[in-house]
PDB file of C-alpha atoms and ligand atoms in Angstrom:
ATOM      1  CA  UNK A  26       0.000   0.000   0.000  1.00  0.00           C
ATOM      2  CA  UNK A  27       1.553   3.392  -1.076  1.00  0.00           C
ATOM      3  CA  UNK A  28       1.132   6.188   1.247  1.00  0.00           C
ATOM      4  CA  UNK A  29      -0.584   8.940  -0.602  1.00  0.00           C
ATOM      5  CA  UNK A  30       1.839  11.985  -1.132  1.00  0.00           C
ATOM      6  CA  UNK A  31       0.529  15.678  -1.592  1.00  0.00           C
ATOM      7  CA  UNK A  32       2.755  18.607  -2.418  1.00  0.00           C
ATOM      8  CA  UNK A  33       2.531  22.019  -2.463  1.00  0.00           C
ATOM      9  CA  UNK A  34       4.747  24.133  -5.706  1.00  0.00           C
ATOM     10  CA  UNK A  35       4.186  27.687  -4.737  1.00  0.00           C
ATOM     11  CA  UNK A  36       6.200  28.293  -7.487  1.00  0.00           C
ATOM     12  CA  UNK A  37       7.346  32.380  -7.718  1.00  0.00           C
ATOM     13  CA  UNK A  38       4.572  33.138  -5.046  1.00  0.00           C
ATOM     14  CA  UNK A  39       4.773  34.597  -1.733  1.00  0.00           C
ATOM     15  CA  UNK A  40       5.733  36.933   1.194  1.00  0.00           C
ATOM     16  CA  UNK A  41       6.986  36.985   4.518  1.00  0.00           C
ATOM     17  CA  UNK A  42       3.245  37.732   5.529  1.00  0.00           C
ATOM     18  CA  UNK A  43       1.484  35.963   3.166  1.00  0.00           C
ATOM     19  CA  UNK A  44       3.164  32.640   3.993  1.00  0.00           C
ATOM     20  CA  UNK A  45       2.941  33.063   7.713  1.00  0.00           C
ATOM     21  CA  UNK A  46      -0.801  33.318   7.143  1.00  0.00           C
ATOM     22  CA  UNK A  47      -0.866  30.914   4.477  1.00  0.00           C
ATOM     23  CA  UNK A  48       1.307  28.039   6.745  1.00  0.00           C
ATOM     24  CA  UNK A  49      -0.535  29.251  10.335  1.00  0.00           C
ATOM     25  CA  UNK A  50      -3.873  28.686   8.521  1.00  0.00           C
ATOM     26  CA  UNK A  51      -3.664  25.738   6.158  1.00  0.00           C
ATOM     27  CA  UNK A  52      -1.637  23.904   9.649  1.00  0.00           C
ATOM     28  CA  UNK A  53      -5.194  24.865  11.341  1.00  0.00           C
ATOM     29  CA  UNK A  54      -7.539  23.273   9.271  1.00  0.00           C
ATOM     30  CA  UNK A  55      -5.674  20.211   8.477  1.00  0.00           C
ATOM     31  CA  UNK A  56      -7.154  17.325  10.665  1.00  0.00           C
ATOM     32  CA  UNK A  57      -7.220  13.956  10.128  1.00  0.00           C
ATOM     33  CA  UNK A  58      -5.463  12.855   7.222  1.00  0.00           C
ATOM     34  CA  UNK A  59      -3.581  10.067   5.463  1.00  0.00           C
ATOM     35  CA  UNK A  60      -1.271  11.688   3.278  1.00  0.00           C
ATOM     36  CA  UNK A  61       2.938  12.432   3.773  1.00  0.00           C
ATOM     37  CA  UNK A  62       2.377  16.354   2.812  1.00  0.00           C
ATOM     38  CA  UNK A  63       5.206  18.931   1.487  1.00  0.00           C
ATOM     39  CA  UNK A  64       5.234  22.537   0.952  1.00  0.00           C
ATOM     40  CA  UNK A  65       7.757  23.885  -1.679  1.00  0.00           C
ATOM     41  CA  UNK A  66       7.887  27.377  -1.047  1.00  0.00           C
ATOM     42  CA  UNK A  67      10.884  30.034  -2.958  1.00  0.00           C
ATOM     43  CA  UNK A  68      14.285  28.686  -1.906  1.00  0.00           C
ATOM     44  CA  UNK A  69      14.590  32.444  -0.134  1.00  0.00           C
ATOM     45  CA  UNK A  70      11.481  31.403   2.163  1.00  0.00           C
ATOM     46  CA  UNK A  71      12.830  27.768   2.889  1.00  0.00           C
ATOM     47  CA  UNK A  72      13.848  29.365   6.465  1.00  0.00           C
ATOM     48  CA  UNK A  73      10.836  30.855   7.287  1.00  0.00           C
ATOM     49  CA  UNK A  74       8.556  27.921   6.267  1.00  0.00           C
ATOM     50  CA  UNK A  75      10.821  25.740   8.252  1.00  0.00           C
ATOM     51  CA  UNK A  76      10.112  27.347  11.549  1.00  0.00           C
ATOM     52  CA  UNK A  77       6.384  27.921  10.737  1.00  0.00           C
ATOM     53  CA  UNK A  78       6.431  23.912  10.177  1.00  0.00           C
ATOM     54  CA  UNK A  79       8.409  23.295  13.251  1.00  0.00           C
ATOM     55  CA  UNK A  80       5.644  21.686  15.136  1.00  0.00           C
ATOM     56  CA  UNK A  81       3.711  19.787  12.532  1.00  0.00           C
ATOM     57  CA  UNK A  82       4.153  16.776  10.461  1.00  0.00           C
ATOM     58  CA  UNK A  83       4.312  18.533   7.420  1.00  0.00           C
ATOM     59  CA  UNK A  84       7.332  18.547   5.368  1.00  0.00           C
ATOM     60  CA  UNK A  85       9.595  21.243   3.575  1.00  0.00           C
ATOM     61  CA  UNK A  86      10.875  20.836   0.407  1.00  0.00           C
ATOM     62  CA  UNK A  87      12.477  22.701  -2.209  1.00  0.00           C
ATOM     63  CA  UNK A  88      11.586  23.629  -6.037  1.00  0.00           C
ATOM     64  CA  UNK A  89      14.909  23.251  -7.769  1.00  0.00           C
ATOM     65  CA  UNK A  90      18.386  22.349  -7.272  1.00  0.00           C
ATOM     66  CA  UNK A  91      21.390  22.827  -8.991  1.00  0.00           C
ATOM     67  CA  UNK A  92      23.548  19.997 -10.790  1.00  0.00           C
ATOM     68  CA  UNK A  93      26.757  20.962  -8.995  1.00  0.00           C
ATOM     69  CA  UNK A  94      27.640  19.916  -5.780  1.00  0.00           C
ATOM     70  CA  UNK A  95      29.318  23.686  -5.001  1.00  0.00           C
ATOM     71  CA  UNK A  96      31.432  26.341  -5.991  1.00  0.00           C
ATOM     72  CA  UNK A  97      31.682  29.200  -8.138  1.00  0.00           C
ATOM     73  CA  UNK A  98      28.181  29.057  -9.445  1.00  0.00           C
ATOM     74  CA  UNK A  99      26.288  32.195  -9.361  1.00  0.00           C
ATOM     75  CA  UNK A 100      22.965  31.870  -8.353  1.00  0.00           C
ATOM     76  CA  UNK A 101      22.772  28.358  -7.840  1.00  0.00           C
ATOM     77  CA  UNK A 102      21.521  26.586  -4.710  1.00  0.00           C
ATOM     78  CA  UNK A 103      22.745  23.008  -4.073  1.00  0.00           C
ATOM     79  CA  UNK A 104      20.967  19.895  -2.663  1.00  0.00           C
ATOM     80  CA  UNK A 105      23.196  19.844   0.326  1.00  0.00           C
ATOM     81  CA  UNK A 106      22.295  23.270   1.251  1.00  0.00           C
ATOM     82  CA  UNK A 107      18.466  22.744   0.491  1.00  0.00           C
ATOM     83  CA  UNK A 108      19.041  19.754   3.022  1.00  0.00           C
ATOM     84  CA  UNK A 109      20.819  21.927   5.483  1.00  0.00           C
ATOM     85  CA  UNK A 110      18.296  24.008   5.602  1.00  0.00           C
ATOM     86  CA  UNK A 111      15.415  21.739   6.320  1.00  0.00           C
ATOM     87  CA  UNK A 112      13.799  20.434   3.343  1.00  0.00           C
ATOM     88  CA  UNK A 113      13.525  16.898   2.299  1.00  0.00           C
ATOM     89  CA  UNK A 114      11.910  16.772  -1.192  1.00  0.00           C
ATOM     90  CA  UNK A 115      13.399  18.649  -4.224  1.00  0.00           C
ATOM     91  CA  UNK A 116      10.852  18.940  -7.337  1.00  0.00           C
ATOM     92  CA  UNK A 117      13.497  18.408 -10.867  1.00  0.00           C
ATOM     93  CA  UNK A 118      12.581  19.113 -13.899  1.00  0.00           C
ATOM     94  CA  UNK A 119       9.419  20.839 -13.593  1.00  0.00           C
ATOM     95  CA  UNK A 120       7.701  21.978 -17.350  1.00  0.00           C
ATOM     96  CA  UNK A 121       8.342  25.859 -16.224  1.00  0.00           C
ATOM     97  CA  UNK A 122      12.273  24.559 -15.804  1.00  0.00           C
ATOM     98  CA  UNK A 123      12.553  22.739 -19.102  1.00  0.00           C
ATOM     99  CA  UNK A 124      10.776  25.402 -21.109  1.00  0.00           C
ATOM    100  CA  UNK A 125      12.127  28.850 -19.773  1.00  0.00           C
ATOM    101  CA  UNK A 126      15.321  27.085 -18.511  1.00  0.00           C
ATOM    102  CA  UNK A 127      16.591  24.796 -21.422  1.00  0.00           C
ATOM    103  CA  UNK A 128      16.813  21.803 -18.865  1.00  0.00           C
ATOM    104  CA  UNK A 129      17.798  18.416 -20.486  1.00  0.00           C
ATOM    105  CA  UNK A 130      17.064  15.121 -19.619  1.00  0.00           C
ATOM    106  CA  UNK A 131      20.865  14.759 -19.159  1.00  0.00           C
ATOM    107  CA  UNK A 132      21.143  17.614 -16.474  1.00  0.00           C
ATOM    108  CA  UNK A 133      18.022  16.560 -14.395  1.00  0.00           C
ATOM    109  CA  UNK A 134      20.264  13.144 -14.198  1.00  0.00           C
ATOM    110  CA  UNK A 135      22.714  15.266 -12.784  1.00  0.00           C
ATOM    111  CA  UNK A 136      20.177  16.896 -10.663  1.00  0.00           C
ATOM    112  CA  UNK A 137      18.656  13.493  -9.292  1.00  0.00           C
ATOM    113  CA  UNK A 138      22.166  12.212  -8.274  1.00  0.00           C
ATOM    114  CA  UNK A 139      22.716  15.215  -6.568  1.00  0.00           C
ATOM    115  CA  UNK A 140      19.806  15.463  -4.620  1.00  0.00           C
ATOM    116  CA  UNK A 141      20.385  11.541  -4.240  1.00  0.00           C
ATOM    117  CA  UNK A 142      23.565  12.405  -2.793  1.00  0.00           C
ATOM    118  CA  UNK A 143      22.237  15.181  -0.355  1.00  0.00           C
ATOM    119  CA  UNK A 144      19.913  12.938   1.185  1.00  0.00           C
ATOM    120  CA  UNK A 145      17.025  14.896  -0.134  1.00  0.00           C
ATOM    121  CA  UNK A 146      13.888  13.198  -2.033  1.00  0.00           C
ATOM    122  CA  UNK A 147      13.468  13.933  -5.581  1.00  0.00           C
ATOM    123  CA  UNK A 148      10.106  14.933  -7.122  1.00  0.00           C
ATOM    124  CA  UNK A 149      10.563  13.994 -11.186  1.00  0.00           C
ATOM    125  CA  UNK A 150       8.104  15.757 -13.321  1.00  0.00           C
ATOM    126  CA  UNK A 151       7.049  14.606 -16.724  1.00  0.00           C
ATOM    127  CA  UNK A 152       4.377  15.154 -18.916  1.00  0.00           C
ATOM    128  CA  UNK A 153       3.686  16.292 -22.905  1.00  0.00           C
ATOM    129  CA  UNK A 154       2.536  19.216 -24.206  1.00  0.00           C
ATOM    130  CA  UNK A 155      -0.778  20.083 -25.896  1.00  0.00           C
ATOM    131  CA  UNK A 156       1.010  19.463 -29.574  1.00  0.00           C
ATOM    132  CA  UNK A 157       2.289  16.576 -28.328  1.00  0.00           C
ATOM    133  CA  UNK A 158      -0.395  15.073 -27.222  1.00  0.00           C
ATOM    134  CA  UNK A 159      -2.968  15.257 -30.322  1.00  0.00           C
ATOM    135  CA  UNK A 160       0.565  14.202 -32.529  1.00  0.00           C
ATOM    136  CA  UNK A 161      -0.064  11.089 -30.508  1.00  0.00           C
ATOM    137  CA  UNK A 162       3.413  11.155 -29.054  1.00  0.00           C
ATOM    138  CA  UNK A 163       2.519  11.930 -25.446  1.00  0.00           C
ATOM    139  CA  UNK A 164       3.749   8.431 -24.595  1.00  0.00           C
ATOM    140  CA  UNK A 165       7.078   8.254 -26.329  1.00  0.00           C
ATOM    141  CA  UNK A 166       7.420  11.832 -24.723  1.00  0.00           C
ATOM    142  CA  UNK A 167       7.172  11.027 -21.384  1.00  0.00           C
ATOM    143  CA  UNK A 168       9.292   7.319 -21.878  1.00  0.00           C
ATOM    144  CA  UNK A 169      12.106   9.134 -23.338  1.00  0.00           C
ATOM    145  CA  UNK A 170      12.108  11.856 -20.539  1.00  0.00           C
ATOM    146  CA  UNK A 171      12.091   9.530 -17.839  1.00  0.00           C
ATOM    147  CA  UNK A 172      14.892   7.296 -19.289  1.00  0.00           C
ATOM    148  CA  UNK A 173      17.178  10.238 -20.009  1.00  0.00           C
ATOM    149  CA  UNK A 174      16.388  11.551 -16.153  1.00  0.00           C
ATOM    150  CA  UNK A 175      16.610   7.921 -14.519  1.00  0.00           C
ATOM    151  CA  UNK A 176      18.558   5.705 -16.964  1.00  0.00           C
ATOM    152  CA  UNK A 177      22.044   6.533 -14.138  1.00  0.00           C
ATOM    153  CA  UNK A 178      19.798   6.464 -11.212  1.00  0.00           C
ATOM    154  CA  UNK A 179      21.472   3.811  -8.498  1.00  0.00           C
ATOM    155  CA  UNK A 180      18.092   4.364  -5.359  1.00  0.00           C
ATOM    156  CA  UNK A 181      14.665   4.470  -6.866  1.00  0.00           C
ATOM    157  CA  UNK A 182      13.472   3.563  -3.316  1.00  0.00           C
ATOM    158  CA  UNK A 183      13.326   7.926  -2.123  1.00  0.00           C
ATOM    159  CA  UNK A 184      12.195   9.185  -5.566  1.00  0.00           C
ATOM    160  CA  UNK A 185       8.159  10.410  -6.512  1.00  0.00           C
ATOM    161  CA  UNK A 186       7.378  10.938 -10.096  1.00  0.00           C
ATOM    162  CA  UNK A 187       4.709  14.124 -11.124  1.00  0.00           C
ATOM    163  CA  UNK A 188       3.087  13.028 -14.389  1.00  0.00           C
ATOM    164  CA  UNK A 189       1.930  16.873 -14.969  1.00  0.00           C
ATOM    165  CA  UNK A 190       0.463  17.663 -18.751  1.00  0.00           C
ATOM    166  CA  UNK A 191       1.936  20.649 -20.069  1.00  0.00           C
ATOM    167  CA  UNK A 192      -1.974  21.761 -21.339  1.00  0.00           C
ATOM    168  CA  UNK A 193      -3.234  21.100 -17.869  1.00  0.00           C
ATOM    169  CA  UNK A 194      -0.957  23.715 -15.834  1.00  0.00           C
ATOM    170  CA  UNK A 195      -2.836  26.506 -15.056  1.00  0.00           C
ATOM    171  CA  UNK A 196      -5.087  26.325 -16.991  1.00  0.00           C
ATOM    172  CA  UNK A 197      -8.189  25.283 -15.376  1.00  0.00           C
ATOM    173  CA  UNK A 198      -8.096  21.932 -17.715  1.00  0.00           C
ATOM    174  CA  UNK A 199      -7.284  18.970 -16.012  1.00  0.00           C
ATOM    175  CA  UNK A 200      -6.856  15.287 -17.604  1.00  0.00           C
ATOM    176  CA  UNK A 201      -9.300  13.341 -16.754  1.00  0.00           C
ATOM    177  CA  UNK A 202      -9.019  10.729 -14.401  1.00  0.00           C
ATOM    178  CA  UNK A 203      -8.806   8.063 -17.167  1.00  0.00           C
ATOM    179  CA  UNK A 204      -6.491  10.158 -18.886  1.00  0.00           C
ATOM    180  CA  UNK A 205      -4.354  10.417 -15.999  1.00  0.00           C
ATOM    181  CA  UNK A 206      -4.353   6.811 -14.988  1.00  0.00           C
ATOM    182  CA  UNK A 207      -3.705   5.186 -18.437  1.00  0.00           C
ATOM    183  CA  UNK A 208      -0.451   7.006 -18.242  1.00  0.00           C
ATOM    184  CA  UNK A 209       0.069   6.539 -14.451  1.00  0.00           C
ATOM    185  CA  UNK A 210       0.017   2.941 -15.551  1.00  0.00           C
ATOM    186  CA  UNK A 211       2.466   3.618 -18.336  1.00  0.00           C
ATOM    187  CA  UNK A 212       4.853   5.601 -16.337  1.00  0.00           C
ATOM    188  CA  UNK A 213       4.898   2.674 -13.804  1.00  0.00           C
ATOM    189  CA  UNK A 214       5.290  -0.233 -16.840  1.00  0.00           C
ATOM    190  CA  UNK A 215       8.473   2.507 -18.087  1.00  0.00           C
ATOM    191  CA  UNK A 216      10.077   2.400 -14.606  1.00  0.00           C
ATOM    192  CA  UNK A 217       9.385  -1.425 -13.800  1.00  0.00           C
ATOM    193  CA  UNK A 218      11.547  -2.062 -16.840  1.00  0.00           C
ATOM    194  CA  UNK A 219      14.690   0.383 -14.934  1.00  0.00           C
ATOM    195  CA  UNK A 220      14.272  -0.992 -11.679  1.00  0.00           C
ATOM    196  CA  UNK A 221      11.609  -3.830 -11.754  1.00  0.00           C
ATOM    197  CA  UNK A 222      11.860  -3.536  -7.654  1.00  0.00           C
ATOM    198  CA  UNK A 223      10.243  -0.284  -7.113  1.00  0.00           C
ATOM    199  CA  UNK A 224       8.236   0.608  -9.589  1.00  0.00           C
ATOM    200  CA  UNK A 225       5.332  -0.768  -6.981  1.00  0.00           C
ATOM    201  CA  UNK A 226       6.079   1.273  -4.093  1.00  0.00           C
ATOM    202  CA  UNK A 227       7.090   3.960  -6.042  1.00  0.00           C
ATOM    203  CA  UNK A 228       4.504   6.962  -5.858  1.00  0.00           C
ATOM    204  CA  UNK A 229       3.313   8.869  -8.924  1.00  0.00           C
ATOM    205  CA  UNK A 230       1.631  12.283  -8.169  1.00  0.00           C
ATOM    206  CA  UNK A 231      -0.299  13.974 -11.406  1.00  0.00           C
ATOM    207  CA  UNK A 232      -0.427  17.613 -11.331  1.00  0.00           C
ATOM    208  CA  UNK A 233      -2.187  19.906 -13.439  1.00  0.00           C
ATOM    209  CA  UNK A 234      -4.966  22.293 -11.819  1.00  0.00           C
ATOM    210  CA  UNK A 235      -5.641  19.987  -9.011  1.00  0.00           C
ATOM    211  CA  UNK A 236      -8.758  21.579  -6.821  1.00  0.00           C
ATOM    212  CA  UNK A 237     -10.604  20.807  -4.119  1.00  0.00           C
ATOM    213  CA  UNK A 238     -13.473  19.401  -6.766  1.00  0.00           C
ATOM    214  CA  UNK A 239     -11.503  17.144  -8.635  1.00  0.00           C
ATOM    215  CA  UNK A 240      -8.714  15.719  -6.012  1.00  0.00           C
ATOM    216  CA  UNK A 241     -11.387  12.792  -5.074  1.00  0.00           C
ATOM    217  CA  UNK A 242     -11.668  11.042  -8.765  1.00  0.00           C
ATOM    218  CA  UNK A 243      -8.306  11.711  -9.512  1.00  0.00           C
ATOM    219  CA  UNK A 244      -6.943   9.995  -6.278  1.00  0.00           C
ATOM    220  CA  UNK A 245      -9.570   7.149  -6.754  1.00  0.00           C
ATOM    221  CA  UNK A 246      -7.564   6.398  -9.942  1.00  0.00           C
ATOM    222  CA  UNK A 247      -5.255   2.960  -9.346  1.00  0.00           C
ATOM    223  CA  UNK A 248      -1.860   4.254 -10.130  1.00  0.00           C
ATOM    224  CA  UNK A 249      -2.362   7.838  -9.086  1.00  0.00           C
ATOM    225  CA  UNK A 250      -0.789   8.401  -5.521  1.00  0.00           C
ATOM    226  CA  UNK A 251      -1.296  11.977  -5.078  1.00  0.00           C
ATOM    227  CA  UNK A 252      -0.724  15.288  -6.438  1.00  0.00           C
ATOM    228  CA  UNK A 253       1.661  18.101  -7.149  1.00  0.00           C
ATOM    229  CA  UNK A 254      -0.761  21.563  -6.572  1.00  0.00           C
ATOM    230  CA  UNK A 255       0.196  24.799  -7.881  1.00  0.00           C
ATOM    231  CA  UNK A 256      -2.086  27.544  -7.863  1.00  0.00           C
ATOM    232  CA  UNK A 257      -4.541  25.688  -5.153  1.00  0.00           C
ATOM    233  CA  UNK A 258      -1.420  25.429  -2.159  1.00  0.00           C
ATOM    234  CA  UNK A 259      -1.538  29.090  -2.389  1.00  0.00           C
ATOM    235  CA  UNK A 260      -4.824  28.805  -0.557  1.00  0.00           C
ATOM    236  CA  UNK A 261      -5.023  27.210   2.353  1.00  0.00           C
ATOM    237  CA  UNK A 262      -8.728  25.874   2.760  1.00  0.00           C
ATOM    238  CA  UNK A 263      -8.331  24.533  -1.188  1.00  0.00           C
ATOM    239  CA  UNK A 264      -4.949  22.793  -0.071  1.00  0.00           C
ATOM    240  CA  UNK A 265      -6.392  21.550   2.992  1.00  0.00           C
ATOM    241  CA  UNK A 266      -9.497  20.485   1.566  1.00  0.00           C
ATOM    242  CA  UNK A 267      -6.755  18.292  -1.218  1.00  0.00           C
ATOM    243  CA  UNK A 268      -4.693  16.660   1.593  1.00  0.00           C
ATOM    244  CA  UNK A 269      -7.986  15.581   3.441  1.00  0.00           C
ATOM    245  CA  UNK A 270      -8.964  13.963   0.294  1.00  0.00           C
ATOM    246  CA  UNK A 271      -5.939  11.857  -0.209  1.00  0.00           C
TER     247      UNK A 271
HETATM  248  P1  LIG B 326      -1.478  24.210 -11.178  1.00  0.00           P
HETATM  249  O1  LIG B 326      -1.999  23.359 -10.037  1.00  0.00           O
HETATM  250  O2  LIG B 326      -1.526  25.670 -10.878  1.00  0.00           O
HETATM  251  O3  LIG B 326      -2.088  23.841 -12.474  1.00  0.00           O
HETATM  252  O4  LIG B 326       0.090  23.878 -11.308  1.00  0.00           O
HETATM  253  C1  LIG B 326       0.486  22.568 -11.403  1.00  0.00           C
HETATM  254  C2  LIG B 326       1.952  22.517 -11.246  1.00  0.00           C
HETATM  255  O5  LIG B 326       2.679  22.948 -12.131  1.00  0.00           O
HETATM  256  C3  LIG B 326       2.510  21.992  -9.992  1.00  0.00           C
HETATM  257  O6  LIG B 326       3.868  21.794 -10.080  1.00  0.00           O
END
């Protein structure tokens, strides 16, 4: 039985303020739930979330890391630090990296082994984009993305994959749950054949306006594990309401 997994990509959001509401409220209406949760706030706000998180059960985790393990890299925040400072997930390769970043299959290798080597718990995202998908190539897409990112990878025990459709990131449209489940099942057949071990434990999160409405169906699905939330972390009775239902 996997344990369901939610987490939270603020992505460029947020404010001293605004998180300390955000974090004091969302912590407040979380009850009972199932789910291992994470909140991926700016890497500038990793601190802050920390101590708001002190007392709870939910985790911190980062949105990036670099490739490098340190040195003179301007700008660049390593998986070692990311761990010093608290968090325990890293998200790699998200769409928004690959698209406005130029990030290769090859370097989110790097990134993985990195983050492998930090002790922190990679996040993988893959998914195809709206041309991709009516090509018919959304498959071969997402196979050839995971086998450049993993095909090096020694420990698939820590790592969660995020199947997230470029078309369905803020956008409002979501894939539906049968969507989302044929290639849960896919993603699962890709990594059973590099590391036949895990790929049953292994968790596979789909992302792609996940709300409050549609968390249910989608989590219902057999090979969907839980969900990587953009725009609906950034409020906390919508997040809440997403972690309850996992
Ligand atoms: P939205 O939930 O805003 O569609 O974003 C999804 C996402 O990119 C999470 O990483």
């Amino acid at each position: 039985m996997r344990q369901p997994l939610v987490i939270a990509n603020w992505k460029m959001h947020g404010k001293s303020a605004f998180n300390e509401a955000l974090v004091t409220e969302f912590l407040a209406l979380l009850k009972a739930y199932r789910a291992e949760c994470a909140l991926c706030p700016p890497s500038v706000y990793i601190e802050q979330v920390a101590g708001l998180l002190r007392s709870s059960n939910v985790m911190l985790g980062a949105q990036d890391c670099s490739h490098i393990a340190e040195g003179a890299y301007t700008g660049e925040v390593s998986a070692e630090m990311l761990r010093d400072c608290g968090c325990g997930w890293v998200i790699v390769g998200h769409s928004e990296r690959r698209q406005y970043h130029q990030e290769s299959d090859a370097l989110l290798a790097a990134k993985l082994a990195m983050a492998q080597r930090a002790d922190l718990k990679p996040v993988l995202c893959v998914g195809e984009t709206q041309e991709q998908r009516e090509a018919g190539e959304a498959e071969q897409v997402v196979k050839t993305q995971l086998q450049g990112a993993l095909g090096d990878l020694s420990d698939f025990r820590r790592l969660a994959i995020a199947y997230e459709p470029v078309w369905a990131i803020g956008t409002g449209l979501t894939a539906s749950p049968e969507q989302a489940q044929a290639m849960h099942a896919f993603i699962r057949e890709v990594v059973r054949e590099l590391d036949a071990r895990s790929a049953e434990s292994l968790r596979l999160l789909y992302g792609g306006s996940v709300k409050p409405g549609n968390a249910a169906e989608l989590f219902a699905q057999a090979d969907i594990d839980g969900a990587l939330v953009g725009g609906a972390s950034l409020d906390p009775e919508a997040f809440a309401a997403i972690v309850s239902a996992a």
